[in-house]
XYZ file of C-alpha atoms in Angstrom:
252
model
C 117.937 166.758 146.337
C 115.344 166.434 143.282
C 118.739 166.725 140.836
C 120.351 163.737 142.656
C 117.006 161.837 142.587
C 116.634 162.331 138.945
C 120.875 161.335 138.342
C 119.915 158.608 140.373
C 116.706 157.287 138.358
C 118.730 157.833 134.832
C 121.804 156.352 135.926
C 119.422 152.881 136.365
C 117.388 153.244 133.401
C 117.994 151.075 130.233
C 117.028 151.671 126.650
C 114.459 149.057 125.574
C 116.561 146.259 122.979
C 115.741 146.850 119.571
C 112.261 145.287 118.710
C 111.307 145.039 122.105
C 109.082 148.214 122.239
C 106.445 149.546 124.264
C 103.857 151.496 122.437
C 101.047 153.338 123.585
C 99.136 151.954 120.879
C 99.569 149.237 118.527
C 97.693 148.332 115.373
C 97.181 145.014 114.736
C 94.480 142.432 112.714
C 92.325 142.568 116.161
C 92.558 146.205 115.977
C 93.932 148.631 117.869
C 95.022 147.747 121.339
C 96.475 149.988 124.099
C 98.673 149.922 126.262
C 100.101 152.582 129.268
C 104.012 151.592 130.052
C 103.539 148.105 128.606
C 100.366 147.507 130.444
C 97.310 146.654 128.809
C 93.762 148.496 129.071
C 91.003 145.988 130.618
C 89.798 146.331 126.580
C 93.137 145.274 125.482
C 93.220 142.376 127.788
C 89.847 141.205 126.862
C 90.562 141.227 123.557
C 93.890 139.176 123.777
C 92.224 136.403 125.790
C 89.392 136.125 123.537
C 91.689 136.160 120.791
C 93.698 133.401 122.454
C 90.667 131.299 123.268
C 89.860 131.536 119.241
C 93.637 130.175 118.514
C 93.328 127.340 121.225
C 89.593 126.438 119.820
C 91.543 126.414 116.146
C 93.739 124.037 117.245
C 91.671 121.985 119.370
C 89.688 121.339 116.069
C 92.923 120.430 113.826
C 94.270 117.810 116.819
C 90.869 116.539 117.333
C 89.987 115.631 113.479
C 91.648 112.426 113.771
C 89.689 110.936 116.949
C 86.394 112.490 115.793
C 86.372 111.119 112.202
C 87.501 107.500 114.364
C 84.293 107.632 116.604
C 82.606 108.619 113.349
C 83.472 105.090 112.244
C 82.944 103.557 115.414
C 79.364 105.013 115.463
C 78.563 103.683 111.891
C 80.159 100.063 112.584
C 78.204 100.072 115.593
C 74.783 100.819 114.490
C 75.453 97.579 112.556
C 76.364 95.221 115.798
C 78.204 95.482 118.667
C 81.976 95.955 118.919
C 84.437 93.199 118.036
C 81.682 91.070 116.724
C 80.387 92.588 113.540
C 82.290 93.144 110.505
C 80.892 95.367 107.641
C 82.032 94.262 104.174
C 82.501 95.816 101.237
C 81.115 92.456 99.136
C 80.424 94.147 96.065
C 83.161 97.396 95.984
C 82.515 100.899 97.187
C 79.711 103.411 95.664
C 79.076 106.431 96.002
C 76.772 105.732 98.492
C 79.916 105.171 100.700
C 81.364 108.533 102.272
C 84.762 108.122 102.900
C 88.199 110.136 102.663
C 90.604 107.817 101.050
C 89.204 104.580 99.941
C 89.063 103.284 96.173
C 86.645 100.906 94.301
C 88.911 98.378 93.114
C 89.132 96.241 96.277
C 86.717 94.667 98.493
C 87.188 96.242 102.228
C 85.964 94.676 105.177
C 86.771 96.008 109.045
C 85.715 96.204 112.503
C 85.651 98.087 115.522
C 87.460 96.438 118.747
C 87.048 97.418 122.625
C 90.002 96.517 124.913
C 87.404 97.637 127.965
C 86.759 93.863 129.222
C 90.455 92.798 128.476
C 92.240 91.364 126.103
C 90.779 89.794 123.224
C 92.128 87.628 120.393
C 92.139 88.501 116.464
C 91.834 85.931 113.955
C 92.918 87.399 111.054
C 91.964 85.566 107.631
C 94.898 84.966 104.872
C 95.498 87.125 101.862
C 94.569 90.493 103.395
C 95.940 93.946 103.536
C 95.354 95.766 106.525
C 96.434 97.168 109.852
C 95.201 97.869 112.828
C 94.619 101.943 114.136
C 94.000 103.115 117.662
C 91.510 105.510 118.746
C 93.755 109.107 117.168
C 94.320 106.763 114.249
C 97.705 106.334 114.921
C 99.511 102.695 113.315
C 99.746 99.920 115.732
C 100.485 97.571 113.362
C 100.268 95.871 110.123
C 97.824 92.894 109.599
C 98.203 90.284 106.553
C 100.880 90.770 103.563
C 103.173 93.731 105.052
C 102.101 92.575 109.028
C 103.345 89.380 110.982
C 101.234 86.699 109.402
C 102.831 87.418 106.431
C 99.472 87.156 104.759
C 98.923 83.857 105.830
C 96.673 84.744 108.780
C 97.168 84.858 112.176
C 96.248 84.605 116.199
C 96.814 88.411 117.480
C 96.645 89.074 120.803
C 95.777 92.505 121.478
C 96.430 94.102 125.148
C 94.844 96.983 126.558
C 96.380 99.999 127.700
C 98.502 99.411 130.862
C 97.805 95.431 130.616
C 100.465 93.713 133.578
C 98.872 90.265 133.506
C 99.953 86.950 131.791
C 101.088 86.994 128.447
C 100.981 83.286 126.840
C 103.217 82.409 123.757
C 101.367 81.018 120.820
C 100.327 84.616 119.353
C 101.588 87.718 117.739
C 101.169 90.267 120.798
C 99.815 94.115 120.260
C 99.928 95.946 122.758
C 97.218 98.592 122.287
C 97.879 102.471 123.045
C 93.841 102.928 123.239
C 90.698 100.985 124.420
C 89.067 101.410 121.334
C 90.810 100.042 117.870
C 89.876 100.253 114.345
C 90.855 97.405 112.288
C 90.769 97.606 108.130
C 91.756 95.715 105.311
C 91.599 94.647 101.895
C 91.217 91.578 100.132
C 91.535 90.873 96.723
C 89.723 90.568 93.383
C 90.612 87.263 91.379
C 90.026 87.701 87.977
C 87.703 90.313 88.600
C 85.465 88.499 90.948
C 85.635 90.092 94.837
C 84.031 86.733 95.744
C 86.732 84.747 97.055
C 88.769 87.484 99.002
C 85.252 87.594 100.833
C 84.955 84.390 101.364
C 88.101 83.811 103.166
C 87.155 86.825 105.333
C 84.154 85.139 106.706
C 85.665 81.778 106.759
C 88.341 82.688 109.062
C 88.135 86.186 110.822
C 87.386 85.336 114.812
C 87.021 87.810 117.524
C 86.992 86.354 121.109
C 88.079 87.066 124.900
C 91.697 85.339 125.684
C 90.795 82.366 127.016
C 87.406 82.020 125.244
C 88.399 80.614 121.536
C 84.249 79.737 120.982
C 83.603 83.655 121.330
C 80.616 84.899 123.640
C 78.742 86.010 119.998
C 79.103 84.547 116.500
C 80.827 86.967 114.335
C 78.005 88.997 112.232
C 78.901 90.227 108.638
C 77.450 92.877 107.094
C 77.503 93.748 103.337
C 77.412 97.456 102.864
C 77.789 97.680 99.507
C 75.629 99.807 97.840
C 74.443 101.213 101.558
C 74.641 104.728 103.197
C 78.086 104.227 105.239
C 79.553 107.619 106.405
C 82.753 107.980 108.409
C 83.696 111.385 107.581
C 83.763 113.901 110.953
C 80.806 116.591 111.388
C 81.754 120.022 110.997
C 79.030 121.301 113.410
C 78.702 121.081 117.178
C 78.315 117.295 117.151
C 82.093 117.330 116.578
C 82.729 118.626 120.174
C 80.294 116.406 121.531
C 82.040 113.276 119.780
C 85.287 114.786 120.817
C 84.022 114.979 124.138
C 83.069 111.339 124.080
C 86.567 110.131 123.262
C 88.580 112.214 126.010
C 86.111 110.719 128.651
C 85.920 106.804 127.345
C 90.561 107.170 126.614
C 92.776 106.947 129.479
């Protein structure tokens, strides 16, 4: 009978836990959306998934900063030289013709931009630095000079790309990159006052070179960029997705 249907559908029904409701309507900073028995309208829907696109786009931006100001860098290193052969240095301090997020004017910088693409390659590093070296989402990989290895004295690093299974010989400190692409800073030092011999050690003894190829396939090629336009601060506009872009396709 109807009577025993309806005992039957009560008996079964349970009250909805408090704060799990289902309006009809609910107001909310997208507006109002609707629902019938929990369900959404097709307007509701639409509104949710474009909302949810907006929140994934948000934080596709804040994860992304890191890699996009690095390939920033990497683009103004490399309009300088190629990769692992050209060093700009800061010969003279920082300006303000220098755009960058952190750095000072008291010390003489001086960095590169490695590839890993070829295989491994070898680091001289010069004595009396403070650096380290950064991969491609500008995560530490390690520390080069004073607080590193060499324990400012210089060193022979051998740096391995991602996944590397061949030969490792002794003789060098080993890094074993998380990235193709590398960024590799430091600072030397003033002696009273003078930046001059700080960046004279740099160009005496930093070496870049294939394992197995200690003369190099290109003569290292310093560049003073003192006083000189040097930006490696991330676009806000849509070149940001397209250098983001870049970076997801050239990264395992």
């Amino acid at each position: 009978s109807l009577a025993t249907a309806q005992q039957s559908t009560y008996k079964y029904s349970t009250p909805a836990p408090p704060g799990v409701a289902f309006p009809d309507t609910s107001e909310t900073r997208l507006g109002t959306l609707r629902f019938t028995d929990g369900y959404p309208s097709d307007a509701t829907a639409q509104t949710l998934f474009d909302n949810l696109d907006f929140q994934r786009a948000v934080q596709a931006y804040l994860l992304a900063i890191p890699a996009v100001s690095q390939a920033t860098n990497r683009d103004a290193i490399l309009k300088l030289g190629p990769a692992n052969y050209t060093v700009p240095i800061f010969e003279n301090i920082m300006d303000s013709r220098s755009t960058f997020l952190t750095a000072n004017t008291s010390t003489p910088y001086s960095w590169m931009w490695l590839d890993l693409r070829s295989g491994p390659i070898v680091l001289e590093s010069p004595p009396k630095v403070l650096g380290a070296i950064n991969d491609m989402w500008y995560r530490w990989v390690v520390d080069i000079g004073l607080t590193g290895p060499d324990k400012g004295k210089g060193g022979k690093y051998l740096i391995l790309p991602p996944g590397y299974k061949g030969d490792v010989p002794k003789g060098y400190i080993v890094v074993r990159a998380p990235t193709y692409s590398l960024w590799v800073p430091w600072r030397s030092f003033v002696v009273d006052g003078d930046p001059k011999p700080g960046v004279d050690l740099v160009k005496k003894f930093t070496k870049v070179y294939p394992l197995g190829k200690p003369t190099g396939v290109a003569p290292m090629k310093f560049v003073n960029v003192s006083g000189k336009d040097f930006n490696t601060v991330a676009p806000s506009d849509y070149r940001f997705w397209e250098l983001l872009n870049e970076v997801v396709q050239s990264e395992p």
